[in-house]
XYZ file of C-alpha atoms in Angstrom:
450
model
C 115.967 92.593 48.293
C 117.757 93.259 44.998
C 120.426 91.200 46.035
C 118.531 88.144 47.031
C 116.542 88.674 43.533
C 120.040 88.467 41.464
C 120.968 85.499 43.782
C 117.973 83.995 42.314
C 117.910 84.940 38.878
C 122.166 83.764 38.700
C 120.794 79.972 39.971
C 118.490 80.139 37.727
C 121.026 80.730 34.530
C 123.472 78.218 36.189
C 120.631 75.113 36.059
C 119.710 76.535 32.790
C 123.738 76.759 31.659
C 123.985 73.191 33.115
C 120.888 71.758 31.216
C 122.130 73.588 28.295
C 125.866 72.264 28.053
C 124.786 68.687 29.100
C 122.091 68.451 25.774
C 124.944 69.627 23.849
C 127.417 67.252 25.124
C 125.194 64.584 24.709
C 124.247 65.531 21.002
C 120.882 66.221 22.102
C 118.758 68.079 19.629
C 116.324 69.550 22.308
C 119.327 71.658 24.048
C 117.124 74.602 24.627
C 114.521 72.430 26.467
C 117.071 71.017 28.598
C 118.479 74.138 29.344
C 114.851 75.318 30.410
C 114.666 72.159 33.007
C 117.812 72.785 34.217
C 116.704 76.401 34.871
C 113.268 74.869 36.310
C 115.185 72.339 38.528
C 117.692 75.035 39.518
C 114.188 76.753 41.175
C 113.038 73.992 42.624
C 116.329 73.799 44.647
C 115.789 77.196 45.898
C 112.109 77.082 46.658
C 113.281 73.801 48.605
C 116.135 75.817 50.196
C 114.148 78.540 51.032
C 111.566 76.425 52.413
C 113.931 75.310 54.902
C 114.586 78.374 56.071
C 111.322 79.510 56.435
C 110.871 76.326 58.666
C 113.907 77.204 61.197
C 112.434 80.762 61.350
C 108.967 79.961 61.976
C 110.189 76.987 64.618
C 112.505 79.417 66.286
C 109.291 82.053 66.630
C 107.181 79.569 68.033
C 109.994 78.577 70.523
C 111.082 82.763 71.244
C 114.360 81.774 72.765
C 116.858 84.138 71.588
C 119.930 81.977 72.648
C 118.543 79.897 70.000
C 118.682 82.283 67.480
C 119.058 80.654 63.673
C 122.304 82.204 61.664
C 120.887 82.195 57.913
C 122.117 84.417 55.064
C 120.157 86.905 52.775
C 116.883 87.955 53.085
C 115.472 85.464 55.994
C 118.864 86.296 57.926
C 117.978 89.756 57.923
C 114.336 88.941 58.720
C 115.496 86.941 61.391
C 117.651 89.569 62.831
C 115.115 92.342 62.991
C 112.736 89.721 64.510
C 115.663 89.100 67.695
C 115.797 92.520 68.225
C 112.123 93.526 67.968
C 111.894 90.165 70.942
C 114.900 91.909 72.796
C 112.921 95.119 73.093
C 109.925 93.383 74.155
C 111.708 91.104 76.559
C 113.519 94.345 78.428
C 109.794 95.942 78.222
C 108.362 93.464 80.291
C 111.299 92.613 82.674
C 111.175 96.202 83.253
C 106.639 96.471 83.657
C 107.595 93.410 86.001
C 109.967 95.294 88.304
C 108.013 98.424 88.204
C 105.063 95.682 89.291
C 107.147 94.596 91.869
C 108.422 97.993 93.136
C 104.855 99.068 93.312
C 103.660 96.029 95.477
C 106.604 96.092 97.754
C 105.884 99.629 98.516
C 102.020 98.825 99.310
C 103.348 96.097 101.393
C 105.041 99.001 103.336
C 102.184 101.233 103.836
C 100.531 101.751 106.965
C 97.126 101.366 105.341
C 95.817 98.479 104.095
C 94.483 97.404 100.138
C 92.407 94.788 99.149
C 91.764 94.264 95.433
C 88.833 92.795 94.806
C 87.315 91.557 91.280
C 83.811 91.901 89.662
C 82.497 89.160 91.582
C 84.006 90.377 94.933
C 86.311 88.006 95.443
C 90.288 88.796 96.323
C 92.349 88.924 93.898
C 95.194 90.883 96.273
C 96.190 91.883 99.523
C 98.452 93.386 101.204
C 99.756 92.471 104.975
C 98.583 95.419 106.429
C 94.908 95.053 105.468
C 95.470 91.191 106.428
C 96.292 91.545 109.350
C 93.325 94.279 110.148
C 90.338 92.775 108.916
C 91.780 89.192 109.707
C 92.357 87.643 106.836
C 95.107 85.406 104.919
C 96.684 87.471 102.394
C 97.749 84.256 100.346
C 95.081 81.184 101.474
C 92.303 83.773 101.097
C 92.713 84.436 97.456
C 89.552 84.347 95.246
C 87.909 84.142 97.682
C 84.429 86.027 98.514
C 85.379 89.209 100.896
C 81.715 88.581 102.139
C 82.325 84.921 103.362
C 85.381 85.740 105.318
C 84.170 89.111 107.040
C 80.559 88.743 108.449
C 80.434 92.084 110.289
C 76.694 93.258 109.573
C 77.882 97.158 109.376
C 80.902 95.535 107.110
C 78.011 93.791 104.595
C 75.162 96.459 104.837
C 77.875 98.659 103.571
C 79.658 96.563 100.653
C 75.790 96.232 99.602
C 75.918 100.245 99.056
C 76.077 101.154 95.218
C 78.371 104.153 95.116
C 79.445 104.354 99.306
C 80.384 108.312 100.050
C 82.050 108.006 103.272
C 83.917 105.262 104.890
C 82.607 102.738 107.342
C 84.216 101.860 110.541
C 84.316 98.423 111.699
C 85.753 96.457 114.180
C 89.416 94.427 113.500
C 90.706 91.601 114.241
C 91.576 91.026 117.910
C 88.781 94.158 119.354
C 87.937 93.896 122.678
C 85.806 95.988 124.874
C 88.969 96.718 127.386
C 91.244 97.061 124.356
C 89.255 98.305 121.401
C 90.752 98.156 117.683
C 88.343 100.571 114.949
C 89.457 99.916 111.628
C 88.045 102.439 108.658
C 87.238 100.875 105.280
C 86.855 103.193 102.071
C 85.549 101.250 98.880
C 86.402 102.356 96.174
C 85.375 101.113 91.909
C 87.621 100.867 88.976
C 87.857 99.186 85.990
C 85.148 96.912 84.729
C 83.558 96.151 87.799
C 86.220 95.568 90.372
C 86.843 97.237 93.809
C 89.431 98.739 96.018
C 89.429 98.600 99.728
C 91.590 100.848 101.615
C 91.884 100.129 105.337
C 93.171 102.485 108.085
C 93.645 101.781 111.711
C 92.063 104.545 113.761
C 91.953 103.194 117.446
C 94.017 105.735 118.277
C 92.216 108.474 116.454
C 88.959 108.019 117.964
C 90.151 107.587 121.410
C 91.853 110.717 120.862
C 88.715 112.636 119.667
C 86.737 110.685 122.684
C 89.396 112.338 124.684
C 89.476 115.896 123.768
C 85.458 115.069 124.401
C 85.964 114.212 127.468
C 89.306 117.140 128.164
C 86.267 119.586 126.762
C 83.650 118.424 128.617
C 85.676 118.228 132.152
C 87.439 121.314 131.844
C 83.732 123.125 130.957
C 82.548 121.304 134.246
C 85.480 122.458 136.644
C 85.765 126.005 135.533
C 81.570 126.300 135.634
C 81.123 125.379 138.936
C 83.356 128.059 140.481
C 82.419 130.622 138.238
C 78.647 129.822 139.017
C 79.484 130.318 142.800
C 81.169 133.824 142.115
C 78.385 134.708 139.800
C 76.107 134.002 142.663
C 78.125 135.639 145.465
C 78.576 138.844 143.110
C 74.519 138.807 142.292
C 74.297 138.635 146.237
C 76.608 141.307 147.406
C 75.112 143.771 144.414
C 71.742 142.914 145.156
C 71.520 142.897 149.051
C 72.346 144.959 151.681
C 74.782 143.505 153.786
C 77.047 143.395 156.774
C 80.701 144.081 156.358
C 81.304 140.563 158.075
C 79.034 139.368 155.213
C 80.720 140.628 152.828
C 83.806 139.577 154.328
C 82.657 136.036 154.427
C 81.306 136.295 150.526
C 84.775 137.313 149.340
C 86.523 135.178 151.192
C 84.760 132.373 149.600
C 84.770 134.064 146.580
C 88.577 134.034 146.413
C 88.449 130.841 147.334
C 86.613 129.920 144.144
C 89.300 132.416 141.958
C 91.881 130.706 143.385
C 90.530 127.281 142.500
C 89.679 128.301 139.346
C 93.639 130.168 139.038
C 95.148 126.758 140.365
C 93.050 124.705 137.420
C 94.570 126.676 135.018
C 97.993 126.954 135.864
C 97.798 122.979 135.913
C 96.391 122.496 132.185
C 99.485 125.486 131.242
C 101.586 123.013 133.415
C 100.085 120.038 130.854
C 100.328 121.524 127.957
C 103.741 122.930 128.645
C 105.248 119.460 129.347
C 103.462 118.030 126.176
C 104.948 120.474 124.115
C 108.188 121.341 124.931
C 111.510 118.648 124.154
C 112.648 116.049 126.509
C 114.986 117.847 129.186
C 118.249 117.340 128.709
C 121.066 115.218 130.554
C 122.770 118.791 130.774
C 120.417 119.886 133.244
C 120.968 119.571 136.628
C 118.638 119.630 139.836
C 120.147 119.203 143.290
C 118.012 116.597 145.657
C 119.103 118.384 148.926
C 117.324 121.494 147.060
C 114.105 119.060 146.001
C 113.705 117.622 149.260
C 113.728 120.860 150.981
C 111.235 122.488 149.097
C 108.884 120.181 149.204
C 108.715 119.759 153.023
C 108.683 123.411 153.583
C 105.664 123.323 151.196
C 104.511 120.627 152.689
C 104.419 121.703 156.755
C 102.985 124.554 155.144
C 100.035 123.261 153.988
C 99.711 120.537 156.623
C 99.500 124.014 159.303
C 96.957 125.739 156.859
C 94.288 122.517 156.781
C 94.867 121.812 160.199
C 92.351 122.572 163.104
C 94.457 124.355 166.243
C 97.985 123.030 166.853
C 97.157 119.423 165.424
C 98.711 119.054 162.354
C 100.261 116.201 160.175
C 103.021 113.925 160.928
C 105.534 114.943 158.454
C 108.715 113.181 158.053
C 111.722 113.312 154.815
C 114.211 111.168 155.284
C 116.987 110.827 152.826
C 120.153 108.027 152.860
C 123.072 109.026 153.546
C 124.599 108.162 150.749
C 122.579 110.090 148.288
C 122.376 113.553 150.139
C 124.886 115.081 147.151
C 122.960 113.472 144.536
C 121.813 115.525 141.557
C 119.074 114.522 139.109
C 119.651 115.277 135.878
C 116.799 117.103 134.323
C 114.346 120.046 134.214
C 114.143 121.318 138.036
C 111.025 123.054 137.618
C 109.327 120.038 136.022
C 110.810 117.925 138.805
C 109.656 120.210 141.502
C 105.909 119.887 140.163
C 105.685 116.073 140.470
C 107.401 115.550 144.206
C 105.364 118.713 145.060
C 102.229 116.990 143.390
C 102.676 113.712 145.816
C 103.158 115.595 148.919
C 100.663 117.967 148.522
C 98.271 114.946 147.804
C 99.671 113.397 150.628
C 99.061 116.034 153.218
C 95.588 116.853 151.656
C 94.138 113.479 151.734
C 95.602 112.370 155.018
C 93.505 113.227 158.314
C 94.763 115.934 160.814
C 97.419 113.789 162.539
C 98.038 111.461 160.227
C 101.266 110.575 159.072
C 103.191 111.505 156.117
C 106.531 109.904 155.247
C 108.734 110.586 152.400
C 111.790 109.140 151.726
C 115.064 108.651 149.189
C 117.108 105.610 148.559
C 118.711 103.689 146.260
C 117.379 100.650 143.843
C 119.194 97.276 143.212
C 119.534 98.819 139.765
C 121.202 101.657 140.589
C 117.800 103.549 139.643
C 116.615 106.765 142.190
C 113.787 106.097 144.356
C 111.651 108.728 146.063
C 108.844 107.347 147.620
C 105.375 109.306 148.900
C 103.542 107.411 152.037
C 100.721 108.237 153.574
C 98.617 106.432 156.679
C 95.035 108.328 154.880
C 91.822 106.416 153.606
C 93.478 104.586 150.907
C 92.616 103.663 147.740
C 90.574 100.788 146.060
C 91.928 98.659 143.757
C 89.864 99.180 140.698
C 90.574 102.698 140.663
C 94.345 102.734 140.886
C 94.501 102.325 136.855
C 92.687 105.213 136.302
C 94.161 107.458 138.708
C 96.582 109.192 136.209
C 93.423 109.987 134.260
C 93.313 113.796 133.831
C 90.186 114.811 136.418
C 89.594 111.272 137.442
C 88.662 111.370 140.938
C 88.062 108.677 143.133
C 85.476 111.387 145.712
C 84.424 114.348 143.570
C 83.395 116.115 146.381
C 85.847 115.195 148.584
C 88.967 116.363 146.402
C 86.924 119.339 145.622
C 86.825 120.584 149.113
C 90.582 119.467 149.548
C 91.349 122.809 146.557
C 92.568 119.204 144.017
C 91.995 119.903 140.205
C 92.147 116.260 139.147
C 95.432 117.108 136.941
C 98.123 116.514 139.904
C 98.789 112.866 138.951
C 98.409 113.441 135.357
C 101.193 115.732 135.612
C 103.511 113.693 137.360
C 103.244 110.700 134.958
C 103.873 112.595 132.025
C 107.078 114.640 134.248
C 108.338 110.703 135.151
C 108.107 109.710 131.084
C 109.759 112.839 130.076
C 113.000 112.354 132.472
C 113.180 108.418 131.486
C 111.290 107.431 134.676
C 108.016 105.935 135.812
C 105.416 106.268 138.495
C 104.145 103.159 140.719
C 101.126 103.340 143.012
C 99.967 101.100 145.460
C 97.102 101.692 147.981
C 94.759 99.567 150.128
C 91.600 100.725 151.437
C 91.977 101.462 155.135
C 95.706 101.083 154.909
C 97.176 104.676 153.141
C 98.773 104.808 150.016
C 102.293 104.873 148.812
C 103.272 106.686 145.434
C 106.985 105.994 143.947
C 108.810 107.888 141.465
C 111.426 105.714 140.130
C 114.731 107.355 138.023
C 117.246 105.746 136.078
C 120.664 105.115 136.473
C 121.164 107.993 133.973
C 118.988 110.381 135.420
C 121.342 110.642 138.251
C 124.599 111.492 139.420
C 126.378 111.354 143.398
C 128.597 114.301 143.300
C 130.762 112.401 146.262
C 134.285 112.049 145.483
């Protein structure tokens, strides 16, 4: 400041030295007055000068483009300077509000939940792909426009009409069906001056768990009531009335019965939750299928001689190629045990007295294991072969009752089959028998055969 003062105040004494010496050199009598025009005219210059300067400054501020930054000296230089780096820190302010911006939207995009920004007049300002593609809208076509005129779900509208909403609402999203369902839950949400926040969460799979543990509740209350009702009763009897020892022999003989149903229902949801607990079995593990095979038709003839009436009994046949009699699966054996032993059992049960039951081991174009169940009983209809690894679907209550089944036999096998890699396939015709398959990887097994 000083210095651009004395920069003035020295071109002021040159224009007033120059007016000065050229009245005297002309033999002027007015010298002084010269001098003082020459001083005047000497401020003019600089006004003009300064002018100027002002000028690039202010055009360069209008313009903010500091690669166009104006080099002056003095006083407007250092104006100017302070004014580049004041833009600087600005321009690194916003760059960096924009990436934080950007950051922030790229990790909404990512979230499993959807957000819909809405303003005061409900119309979209933002979305992210998430919410899109739930409630069925374009996250970039759709923009300003009304969230009303695009979703015209009455539960959807009755509850955007809601002054202050307390719960979320669910709806249903884009692509529900009745045989594939898709419940989407919408929480609204206000901020700022009048605008709105929509969070969106997929919970198909929620509710069809709750509607399952529902049902798991409800079906495991059923099965255990019924036998403990019939061992209430038989205990009320045998306390209450005199009887015979053959009654009585007869009442706890059917009483057992009903403990032992009741024992076998249990051990089958331990069995459940067991397997839906505990790690995938390792490859390290090693079951022998001479050892499998054996077990299960020993169990099998067992049963077959227990349900059958005098010497008639079941048709019961294992046949196993050649070529895979060393073969070792490679997985838990006890787990492995429970899902042949399932299918024969279920076999033998559901076949008549005579019938035949034929189980056999071979080989797959694909090098996969194949052990397949068949049966010459009833059969099966079609629309209830879906539903058959249901836990406690049953295509005759009664029937598989009085046959000592649970309803968890299949259920168990499907989730042994998933744990070791491998899959279940069922195939039945009314009339015809039935024919379950459990099919094993390549890696699942091994011929020990040198």
């Amino acid at each position: 400041m000083i210095g651009r003062f004395l920069s003035f105040l020295s071109l002021l004494a040159f224009g007033g030295a120059l007016g000065f010496s050229w009245g005297v050199m002309g033999d002027k009598p007015q010298s002084m007055v010269y001098a003082l025009v020459g001083a005047l005219l000497a401020a003019l210059v600089w006004m003009l000068l300064d002018v100027w300067r002002g000028y690039r400054v202010r055009a360069w501020l209008r313009h903010g483009d500091l690669a166009m930054v104006p080099h002056l000296a003095g006083w407007w230089g250092v104006l100017t300077e302070r004014a580049r780096k004041l833009l600087r820190e600005r321009e690194r302010s916003i760059d960096a509000s924009e990436q934080r911006l950007k950051d922030f939207l790229s990790a909404i995009q990512t979230s499993p939940n959807g957000v819909v920004m809405l303003d005061a007049q409900a119309q979209i300002e933002w979305c992210n792909q998430t919410a899109a593609a739930q409630l069925g809208i374009h996250a970039e076509r759709d923009v300003m426009q009304r969230i009303g005129n695009l979703m015209r779900d009455p539960v959807f509208t009755a509850y955007m009409a809601l002054e202050q909403p307390s719960e979320p609402v669910v709806i249903e999203g884009r692509g529900h069906r009745v045989d594939r369902p898709v419940r989407i839950s919408v929480q609204r949400h206000r901020y700022g001056e009048g605008k709105q926040l929509l969070l969106t969460r997929d919970v198909t799979v929620v509710e069809q768990a709750e509607a399952m543990r529902r049902d798991f509740v409800a079906n495991v209350s059923h099965e255990i009531r019924t036998p403990l009702t019939v061992l209430s009763g038989f205990v009320e009897t045998i306390q209450t009335l005199p009887l015979s020892e053959e009654e009585k022999t007869h009442y706890l003989s059917l009483m057992a019965t009903q403990a032992h149903r009741m024992q076998g229902l249990v051990e089958d949801l331990l069995t459940l939750s067991r397997l839906e607990g505990s790690p995938v079995p390792s490859m390290r593990q090693s079951f022998p299928l001479s050892r499998l095979m054996a077990s299960c038709e020993q169990e099998a003839k067992g049963l077959s001689a227990s349900l059958g009436q005098g010497d008639v009994s079941h048709h019961i046949q294992f046949v196993v190629n050649p070529l895979l009699t060393d073969a070792v699966l490679m997985g838990e054996g006890r787990e492995l045990q429970s899902a042949l032993s399932n299918l024969v059992s279920n076999a033998v049960r559901y076949t008549p007295t005579g019938g035949d039951v034929h189980v056999s081991v071979d080989q797959g174009i694909d090098g996969s294991l194949l052990i397949e169940v068949r049966d010459s009983g009833a059969g099966i209809a079609a629309e209830h072969l879906p539903r058959l690894t249901e836990r406690f679907y049953r295509v005759d209550r009664s029937r598989s009752r009085e046959s000592g089944g649970t309803g968890l036999g299949l259920a168990i096998v499907k989730h042994v089959m998933q744990r070791h890699g491998g899959s279940l396939h069922i195939a039945s015709e009314v009339g015809q028998g039935s024919c379950f398959k459990l099919v094993f990887p390549a890696s699942r097994w091994m011929s020990t055969h040198a």
